[in-house]
Short mmCIF file of C-alpha atoms and ligand atoms in Angstrom, two decimals:
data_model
loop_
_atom_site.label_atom_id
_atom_site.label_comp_id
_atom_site.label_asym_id
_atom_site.label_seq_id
_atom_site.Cartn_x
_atom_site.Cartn_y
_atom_site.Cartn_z
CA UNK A 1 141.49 125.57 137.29
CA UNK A 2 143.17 128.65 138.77
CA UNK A 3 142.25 129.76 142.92
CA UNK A 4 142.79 133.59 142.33
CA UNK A 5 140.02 136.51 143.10
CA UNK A 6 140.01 139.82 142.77
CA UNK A 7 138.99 141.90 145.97
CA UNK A 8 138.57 145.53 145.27
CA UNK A 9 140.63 145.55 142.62
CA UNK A 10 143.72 143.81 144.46
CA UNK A 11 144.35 140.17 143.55
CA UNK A 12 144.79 136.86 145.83
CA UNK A 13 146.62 134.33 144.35
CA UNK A 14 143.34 132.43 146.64
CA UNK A 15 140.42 134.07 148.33
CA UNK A 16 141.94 132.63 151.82
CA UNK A 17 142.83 134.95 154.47
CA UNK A 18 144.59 135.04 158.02
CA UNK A 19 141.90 137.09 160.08
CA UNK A 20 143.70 139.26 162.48
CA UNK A 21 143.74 137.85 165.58
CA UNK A 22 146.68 136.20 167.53
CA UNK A 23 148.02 134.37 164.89
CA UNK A 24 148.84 137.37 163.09
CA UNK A 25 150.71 138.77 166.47
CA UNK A 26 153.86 140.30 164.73
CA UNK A 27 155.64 140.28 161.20
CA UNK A 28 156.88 136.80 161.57
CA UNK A 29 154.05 134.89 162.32
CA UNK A 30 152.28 136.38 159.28
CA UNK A 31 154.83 136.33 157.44
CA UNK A 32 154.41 132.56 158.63
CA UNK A 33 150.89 131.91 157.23
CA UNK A 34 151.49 133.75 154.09
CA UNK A 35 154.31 130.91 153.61
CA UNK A 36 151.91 128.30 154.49
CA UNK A 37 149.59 129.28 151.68
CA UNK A 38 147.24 132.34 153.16
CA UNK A 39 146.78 134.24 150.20
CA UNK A 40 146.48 137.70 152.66
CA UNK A 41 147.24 138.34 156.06
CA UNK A 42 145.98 140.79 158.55
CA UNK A 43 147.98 141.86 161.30
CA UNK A 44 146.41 142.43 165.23
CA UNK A 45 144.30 145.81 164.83
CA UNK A 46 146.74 148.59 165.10
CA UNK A 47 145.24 151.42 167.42
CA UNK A 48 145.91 154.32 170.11
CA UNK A 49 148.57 153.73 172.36
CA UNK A 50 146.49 153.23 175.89
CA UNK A 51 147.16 152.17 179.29
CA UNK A 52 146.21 148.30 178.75
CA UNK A 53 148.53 147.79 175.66
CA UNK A 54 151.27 146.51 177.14
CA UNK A 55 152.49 142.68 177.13
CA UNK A 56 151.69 140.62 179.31
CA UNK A 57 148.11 141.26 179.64
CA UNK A 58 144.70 138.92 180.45
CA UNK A 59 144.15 138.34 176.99
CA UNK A 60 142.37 135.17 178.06
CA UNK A 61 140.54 132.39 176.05
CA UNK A 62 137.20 129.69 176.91
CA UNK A 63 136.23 127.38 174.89
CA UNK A 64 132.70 126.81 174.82
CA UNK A 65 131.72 123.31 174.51
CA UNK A 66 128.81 121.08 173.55
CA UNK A 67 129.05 118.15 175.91
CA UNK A 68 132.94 117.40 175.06
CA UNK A 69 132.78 118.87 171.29
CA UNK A 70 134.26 122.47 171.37
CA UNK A 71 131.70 124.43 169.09
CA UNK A 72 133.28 128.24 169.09
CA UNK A 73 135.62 129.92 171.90
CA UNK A 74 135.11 133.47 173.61
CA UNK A 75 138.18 135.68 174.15
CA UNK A 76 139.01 138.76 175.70
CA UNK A 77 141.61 139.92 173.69
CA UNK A 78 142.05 143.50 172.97
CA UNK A 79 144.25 145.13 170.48
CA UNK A 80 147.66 144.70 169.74
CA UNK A 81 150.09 145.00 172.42
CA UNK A 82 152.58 146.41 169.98
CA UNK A 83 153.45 150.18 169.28
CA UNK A 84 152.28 151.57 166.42
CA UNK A 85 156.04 152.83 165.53
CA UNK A 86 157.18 149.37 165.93
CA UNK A 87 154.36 147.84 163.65
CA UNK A 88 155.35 150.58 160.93
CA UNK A 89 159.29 150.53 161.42
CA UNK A 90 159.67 147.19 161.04
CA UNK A 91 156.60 144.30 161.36
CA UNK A 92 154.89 145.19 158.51
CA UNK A 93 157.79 144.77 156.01
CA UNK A 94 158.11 141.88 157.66
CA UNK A 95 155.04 140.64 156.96
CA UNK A 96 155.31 141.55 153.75
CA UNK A 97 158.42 138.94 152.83
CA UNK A 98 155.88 136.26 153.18
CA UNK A 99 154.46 136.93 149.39
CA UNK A 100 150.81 137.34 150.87
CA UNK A 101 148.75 140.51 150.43
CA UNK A 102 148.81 142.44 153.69
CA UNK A 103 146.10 144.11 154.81
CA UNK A 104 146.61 146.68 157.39
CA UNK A 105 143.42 146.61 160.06
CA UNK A 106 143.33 149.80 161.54
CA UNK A 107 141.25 150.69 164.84
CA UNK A 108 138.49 153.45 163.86
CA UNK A 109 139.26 156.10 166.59
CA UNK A 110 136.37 158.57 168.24
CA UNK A 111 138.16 161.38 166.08
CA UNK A 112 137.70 160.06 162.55
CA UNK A 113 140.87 162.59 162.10
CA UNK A 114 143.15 160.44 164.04
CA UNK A 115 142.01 156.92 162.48
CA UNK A 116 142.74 158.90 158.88
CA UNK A 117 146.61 159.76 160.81
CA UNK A 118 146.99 155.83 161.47
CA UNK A 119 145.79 155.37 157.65
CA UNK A 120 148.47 157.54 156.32
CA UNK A 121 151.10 156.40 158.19
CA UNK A 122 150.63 152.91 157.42
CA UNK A 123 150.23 153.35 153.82
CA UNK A 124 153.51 155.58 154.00
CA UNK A 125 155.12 152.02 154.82
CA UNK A 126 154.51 150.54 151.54
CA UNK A 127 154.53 147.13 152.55
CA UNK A 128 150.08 147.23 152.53
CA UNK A 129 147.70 146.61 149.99
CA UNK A 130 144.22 147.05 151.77
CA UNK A 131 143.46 148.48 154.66
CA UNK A 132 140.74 147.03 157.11
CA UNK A 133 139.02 149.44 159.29
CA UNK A 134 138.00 147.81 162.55
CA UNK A 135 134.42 149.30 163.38
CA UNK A 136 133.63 146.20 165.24
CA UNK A 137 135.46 144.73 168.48
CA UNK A 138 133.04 143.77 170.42
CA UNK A 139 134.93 144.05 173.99
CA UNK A 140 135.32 147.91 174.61
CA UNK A 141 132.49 149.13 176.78
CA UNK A 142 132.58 152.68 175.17
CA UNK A 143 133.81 154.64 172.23
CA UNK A 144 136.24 152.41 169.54
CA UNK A 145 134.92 148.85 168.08
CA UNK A 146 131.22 147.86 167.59
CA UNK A 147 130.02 151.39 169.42
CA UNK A 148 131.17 152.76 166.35
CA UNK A 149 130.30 150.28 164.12
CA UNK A 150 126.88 149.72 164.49
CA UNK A 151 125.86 153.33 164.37
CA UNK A 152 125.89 154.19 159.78
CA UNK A 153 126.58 157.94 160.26
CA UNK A 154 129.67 157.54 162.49
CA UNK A 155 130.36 154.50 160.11
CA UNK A 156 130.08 156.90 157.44
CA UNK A 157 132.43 159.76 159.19
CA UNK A 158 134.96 157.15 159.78
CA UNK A 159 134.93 156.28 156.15
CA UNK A 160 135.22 159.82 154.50
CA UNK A 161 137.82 161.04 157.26
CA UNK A 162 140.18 157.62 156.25
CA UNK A 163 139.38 158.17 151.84
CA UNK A 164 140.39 161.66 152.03
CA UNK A 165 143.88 160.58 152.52
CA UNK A 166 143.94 156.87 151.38
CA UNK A 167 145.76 155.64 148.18
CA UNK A 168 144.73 151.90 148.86
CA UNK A 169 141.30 150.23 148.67
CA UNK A 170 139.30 150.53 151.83
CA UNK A 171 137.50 147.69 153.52
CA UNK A 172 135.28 147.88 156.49
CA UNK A 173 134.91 145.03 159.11
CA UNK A 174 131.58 145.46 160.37
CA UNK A 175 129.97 144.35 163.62
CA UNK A 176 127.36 140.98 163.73
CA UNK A 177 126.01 142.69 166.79
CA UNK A 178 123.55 144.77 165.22
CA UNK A 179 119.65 143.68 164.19
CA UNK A 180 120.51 144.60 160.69
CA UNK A 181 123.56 145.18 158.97
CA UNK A 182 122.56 146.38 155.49
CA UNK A 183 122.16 150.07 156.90
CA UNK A 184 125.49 150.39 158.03
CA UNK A 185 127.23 148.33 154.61
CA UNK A 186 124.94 151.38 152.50
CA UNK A 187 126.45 153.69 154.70
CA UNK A 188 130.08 152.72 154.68
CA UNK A 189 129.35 152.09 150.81
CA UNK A 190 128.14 155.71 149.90
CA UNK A 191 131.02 156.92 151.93
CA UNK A 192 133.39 155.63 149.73
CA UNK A 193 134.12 151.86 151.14
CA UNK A 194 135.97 149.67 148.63
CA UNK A 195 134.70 146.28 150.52
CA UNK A 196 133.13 144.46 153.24
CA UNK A 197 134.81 142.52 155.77
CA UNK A 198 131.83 140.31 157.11
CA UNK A 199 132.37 139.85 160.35
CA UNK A 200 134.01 140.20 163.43
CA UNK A 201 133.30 138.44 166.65
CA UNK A 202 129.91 138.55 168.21
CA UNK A 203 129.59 139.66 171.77
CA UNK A 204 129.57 136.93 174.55
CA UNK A 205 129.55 135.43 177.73
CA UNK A 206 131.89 132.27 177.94
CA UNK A 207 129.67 130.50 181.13
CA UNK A 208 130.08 129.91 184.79
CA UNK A 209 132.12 127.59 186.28
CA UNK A 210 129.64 125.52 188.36
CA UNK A 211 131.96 124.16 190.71
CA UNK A 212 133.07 127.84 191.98
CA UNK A 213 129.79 129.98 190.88
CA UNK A 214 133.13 132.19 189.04
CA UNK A 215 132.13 133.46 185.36
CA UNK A 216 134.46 131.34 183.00
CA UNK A 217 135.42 134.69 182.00
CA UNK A 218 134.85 137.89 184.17
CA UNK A 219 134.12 140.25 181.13
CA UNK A 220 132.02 140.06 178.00
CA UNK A 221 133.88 138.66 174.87
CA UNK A 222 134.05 137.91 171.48
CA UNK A 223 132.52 134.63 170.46
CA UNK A 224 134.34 132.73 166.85
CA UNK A 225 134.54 129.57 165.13
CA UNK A 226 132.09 126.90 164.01
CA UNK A 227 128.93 128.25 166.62
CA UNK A 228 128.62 132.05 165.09
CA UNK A 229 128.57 130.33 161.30
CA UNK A 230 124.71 130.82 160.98
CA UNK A 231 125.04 134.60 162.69
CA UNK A 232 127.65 135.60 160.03
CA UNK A 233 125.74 133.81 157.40
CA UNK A 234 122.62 135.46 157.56
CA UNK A 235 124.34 138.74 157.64
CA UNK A 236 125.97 138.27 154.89
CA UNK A 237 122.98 136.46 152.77
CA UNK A 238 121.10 140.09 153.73
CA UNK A 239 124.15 142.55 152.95
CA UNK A 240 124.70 140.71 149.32
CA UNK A 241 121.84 140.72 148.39
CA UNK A 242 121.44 144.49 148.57
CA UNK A 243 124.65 145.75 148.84
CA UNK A 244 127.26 145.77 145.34
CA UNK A 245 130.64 145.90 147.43
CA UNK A 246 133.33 142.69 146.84
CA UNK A 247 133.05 140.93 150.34
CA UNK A 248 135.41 139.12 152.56
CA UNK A 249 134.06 136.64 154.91
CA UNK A 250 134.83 135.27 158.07
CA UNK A 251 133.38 133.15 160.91
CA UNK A 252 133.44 129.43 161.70
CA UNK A 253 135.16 128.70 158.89
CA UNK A 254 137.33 125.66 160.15
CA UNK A 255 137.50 123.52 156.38
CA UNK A 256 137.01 124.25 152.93
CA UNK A 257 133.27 123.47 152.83
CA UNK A 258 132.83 126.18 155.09
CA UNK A 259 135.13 128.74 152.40
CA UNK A 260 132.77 127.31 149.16
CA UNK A 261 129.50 127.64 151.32
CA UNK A 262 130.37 131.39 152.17
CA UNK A 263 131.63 131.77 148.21
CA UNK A 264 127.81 130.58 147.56
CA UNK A 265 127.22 133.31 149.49
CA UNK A 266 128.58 135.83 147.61
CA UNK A 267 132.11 136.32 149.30
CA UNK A 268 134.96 137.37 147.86
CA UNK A 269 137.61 136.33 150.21
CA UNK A 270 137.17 134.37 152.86
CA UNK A 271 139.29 134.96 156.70
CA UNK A 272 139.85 131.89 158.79
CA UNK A 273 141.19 132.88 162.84
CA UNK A 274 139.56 130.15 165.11
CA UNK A 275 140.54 127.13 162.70
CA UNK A 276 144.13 128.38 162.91
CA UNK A 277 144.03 129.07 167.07
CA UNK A 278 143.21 125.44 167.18
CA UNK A 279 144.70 123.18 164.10
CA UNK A 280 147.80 126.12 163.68
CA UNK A 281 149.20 127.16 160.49
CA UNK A 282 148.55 123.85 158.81
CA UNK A 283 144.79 124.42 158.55
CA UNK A 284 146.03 126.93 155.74
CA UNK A 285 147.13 124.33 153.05
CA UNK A 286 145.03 122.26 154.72
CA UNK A 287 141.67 124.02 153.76
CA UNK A 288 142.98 125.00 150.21
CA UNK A 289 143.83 121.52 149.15
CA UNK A 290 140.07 120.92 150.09
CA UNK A 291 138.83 123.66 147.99
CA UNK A 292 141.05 123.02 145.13
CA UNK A 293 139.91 119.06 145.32
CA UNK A 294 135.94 120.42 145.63
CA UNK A 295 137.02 122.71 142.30
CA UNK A 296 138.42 119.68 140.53
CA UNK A 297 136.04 117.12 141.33
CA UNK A 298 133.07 119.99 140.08
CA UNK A 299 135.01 120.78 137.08
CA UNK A 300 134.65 124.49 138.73
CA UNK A 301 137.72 126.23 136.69
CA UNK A 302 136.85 129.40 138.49
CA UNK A 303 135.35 130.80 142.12
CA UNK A 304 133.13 133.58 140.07
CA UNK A 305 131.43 130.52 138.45
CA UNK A 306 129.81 129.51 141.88
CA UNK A 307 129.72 133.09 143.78
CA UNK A 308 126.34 134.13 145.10
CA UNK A 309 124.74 131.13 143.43
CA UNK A 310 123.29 130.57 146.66
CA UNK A 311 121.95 133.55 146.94
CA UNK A 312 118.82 133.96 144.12
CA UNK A 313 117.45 130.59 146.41
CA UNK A 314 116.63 132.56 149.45
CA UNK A 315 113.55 134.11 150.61
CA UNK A 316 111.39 134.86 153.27
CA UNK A 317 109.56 132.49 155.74
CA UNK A 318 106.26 134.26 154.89
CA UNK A 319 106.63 133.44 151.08
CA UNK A 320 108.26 129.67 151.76
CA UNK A 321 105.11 129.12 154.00
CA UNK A 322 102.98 129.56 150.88
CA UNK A 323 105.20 126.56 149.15
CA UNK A 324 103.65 122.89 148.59
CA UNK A 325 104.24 121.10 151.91
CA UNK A 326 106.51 118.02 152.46
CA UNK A 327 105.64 114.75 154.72
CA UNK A 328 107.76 112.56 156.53
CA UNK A 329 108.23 109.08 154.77
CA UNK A 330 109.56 105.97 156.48
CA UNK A 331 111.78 103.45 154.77
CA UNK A 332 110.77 99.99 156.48
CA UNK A 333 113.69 98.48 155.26
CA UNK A 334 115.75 100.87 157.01
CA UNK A 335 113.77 101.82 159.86
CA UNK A 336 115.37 99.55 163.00
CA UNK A 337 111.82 101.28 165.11
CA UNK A 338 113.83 102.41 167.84
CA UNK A 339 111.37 105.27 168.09
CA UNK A 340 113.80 108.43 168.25
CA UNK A 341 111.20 109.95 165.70
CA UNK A 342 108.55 109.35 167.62
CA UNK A 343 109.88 110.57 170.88
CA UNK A 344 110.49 113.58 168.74
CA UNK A 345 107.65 114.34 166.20
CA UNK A 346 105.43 117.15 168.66
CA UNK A 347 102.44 116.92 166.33
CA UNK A 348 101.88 113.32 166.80
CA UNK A 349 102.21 112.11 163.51
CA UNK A 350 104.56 109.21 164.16
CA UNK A 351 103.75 105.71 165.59
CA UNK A 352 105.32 102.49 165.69
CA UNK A 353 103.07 99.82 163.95
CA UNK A 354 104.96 96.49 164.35
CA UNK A 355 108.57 97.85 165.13
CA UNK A 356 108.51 99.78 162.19
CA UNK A 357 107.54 103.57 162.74
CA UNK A 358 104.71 105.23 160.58
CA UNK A 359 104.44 108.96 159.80
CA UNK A 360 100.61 109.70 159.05
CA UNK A 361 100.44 112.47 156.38
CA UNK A 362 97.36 114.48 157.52
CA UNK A 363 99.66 114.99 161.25
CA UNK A 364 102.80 115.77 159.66
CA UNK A 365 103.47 119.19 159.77
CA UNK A 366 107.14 118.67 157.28
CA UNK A 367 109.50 119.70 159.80
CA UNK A 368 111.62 117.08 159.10
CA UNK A 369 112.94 116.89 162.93
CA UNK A 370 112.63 113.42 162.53
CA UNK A 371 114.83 112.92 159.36
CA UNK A 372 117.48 114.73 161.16
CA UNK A 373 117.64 112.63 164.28
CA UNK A 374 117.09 109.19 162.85
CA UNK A 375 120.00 107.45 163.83
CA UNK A 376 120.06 105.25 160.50
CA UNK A 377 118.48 107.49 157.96
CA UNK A 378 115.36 105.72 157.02
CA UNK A 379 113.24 109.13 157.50
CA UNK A 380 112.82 111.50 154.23
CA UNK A 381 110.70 114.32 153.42
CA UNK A 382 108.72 114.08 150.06
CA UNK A 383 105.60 116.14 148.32
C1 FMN B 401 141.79 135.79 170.15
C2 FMN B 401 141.16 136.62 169.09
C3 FMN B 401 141.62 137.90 168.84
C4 FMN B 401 141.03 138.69 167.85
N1 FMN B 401 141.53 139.94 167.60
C5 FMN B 401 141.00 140.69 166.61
C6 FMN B 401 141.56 141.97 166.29
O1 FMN B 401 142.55 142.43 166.87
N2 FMN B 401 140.96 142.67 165.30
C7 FMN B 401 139.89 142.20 164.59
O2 FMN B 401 139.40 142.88 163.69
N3 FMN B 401 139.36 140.97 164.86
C8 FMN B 401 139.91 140.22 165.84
N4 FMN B 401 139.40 138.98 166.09
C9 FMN B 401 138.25 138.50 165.31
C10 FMN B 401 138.70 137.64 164.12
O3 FMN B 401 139.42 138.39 163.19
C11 FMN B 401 137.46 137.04 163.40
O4 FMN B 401 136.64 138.07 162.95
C12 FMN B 401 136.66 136.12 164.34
O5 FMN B 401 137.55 135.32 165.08
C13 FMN B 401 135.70 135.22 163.58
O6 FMN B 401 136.37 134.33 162.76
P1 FMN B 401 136.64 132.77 163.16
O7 FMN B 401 135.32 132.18 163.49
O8 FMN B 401 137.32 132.21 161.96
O9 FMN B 401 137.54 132.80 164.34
C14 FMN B 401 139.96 138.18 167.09
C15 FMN B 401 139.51 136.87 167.34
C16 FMN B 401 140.11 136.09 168.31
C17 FMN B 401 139.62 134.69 168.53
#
């Protein structure tokens, strides 16, 4: 059984990557996660100087909770508050010493000339193997990040300007806050793209405080972790399905189901940020010794045996619709008829008949809303 991928032509001694974020601050604390097991590591995007990028700054964090159970976490963290000089002279090499790939996210700039500047003095380091164009923060009101990004023909200029002088592959992290992504992946393809980077944050509010009337957060953020898994899903169901670019994924992925589910999915790579804001570098080995016990226990020798297998399963609603229906069936031995399903089932097709509920077939419509709620599983959906 062997871990390793090959992304654009670079390999991973294991398709898991440190998204850049704030765990990937400086040299050392990526050249930290590459020693904890991250088979890549992307540094904080690397951008214009500007007036905000100093250090301190508000970079603040919410987490957004389900009653107690934090489900994802909204930040307002710009770019990195480090020079560019400084991330060239001397944190990239550093970096490097950790063994991992790095891959150098770069900030697409409004003049596609500049961003191709950044490109070539980065890869002038020679401590990068990829870079990662960054079409797709979704904090700046105007001009860089996702106002880029989810426009294909600036995509596109961005692309060509940065190939003309690139020697390394080129991936493109692309923007969830679009209706469809698959026009801007074509266009970033036919411009020359090497890869996908699937996705960054989507655009948020993190609440108000109702004790105060204050936002959480005064600005809009970026939303992550386990809540935005379905977004980034779908997007990248849709873009691999029609797009034939090696993908890396990222978004909620806190364990190693989450890493085999997106490799069902057609990734390549997979990027992991929230899971290491909140469990810290441990989640690395932590995830891979998952996905290495998932590979044994499967007798899966190698991730291109189950990539995309997910992926010839999915259609549309319109042609599942047409499908042979399900119904609701009770187990009485199971069923305790506390009467969740009923309280539940909006097309009346549960009762309780002597503490034991009853689904009536010519009601149930097969949602199955009652199979999911049933607090002791007695509820299944057959033909
Ligand atoms: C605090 C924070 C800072 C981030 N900074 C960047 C960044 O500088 N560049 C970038 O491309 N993505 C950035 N991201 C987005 C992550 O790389 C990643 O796409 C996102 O967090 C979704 O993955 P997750 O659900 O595993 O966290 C940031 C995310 C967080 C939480």
């Amino acid at each position: 059984m062997n871990l390793k991928v090959n992304y654009a032509g670079v390999e991973f001694k294991n398709p898991l990557v440190l998204a850049s974020a704030t765990p990937g601050w400086d040299g050392r604390h990526l050249r930290l996660a590459a020693e904890a097991g991250a088979a890549g590591v992307v540094p904080k995007t690397i951008g214009p100087v500007v007036d905000w990028a100093h250090h301190p700054r508000c970079g603040r964090l919410a987490l957004v909770r389900s009653g107690k159970q934090p489900i994802g976490m909204v930040n307002l963290e710009l770019f990195t508050t480090m020079t560019r000089e400084r991330w060239i002279e001397s944190e990239l090499a550093e970096a490097q010493k950790g063994g991992a790939r790095v891959i150098a996210s770069i900030l697409a700039m409004p003049d596609p000339a500049e961003t191709a500047v950044l490109a070539d003095q980065v890869q002038d380091t020679g401590a990068v193997d990829i870079f990662e164009l960054n079409v797709s923060c979704p904090m700046p009101a105007s001009t860089v990040g996702m106002h880029i990004g989810r426009n294909p023909t600036l995509v596109a200029h961005q692309v060509e300007s940065v190939k003309k002088v690139a020697r390394l592959p080129l991936s493109v992290k692309l923007t969830p806050n679009v209706a469809d992504m698959v026009p801007i992946a074509l266009a970033a393809r036919d411009a020359g793209a090497d890869g996908l980077v699937i996705s960054n944050s989507v655009r948020a509010f993190a609440g108000v405080d109702i004790s105060t009337g204050q936002p959480v957060l005064p600005a809009m953020g970026g939303y992550t972790g386990p809540a935005i898994k379905p977004i980034v899903q779908r997007h990248l169901a849709e873009v691999a399905l029609k797009v034939d670019l090696p993908i890396s994924a990222i978004g909620g992925i806190m364990g190693w189901r989450e890493i085999v589910e997106y490799i069902m999915l057609g990734a390549t790579t997979v990027q992991s940020c929230t899971a290491v804001m909140w469990g810290g570098y441990e989640a690395i080995p932590r995830m891979l010794k998952g996905l290495e016990d998932f590979m044994q226990e499967r007798s899966v020798n190698s991730l291109d045996e189950i990539r995309g297998v997910a992926l010839k399963h999915i259609t549309t609603t319109e042609i599942y619709a047409k499908e042979p229906p399900k119904f609701a069936l009770v187990d009485k031995s199971k069923c305790t008829g506390c009467g969740v399903c009923r309280r539940l089932c909006f097309y009346d097709a549960v009762t309780i008949e002597n503490d034991r509920a009853f689904a009536a077939r010519d009601k149930c419509d097969g949602c199955g809303l009652c199979a999911l709620w049933c607090p002791v599983e007695a509820i299944v959906l057959v033909p």
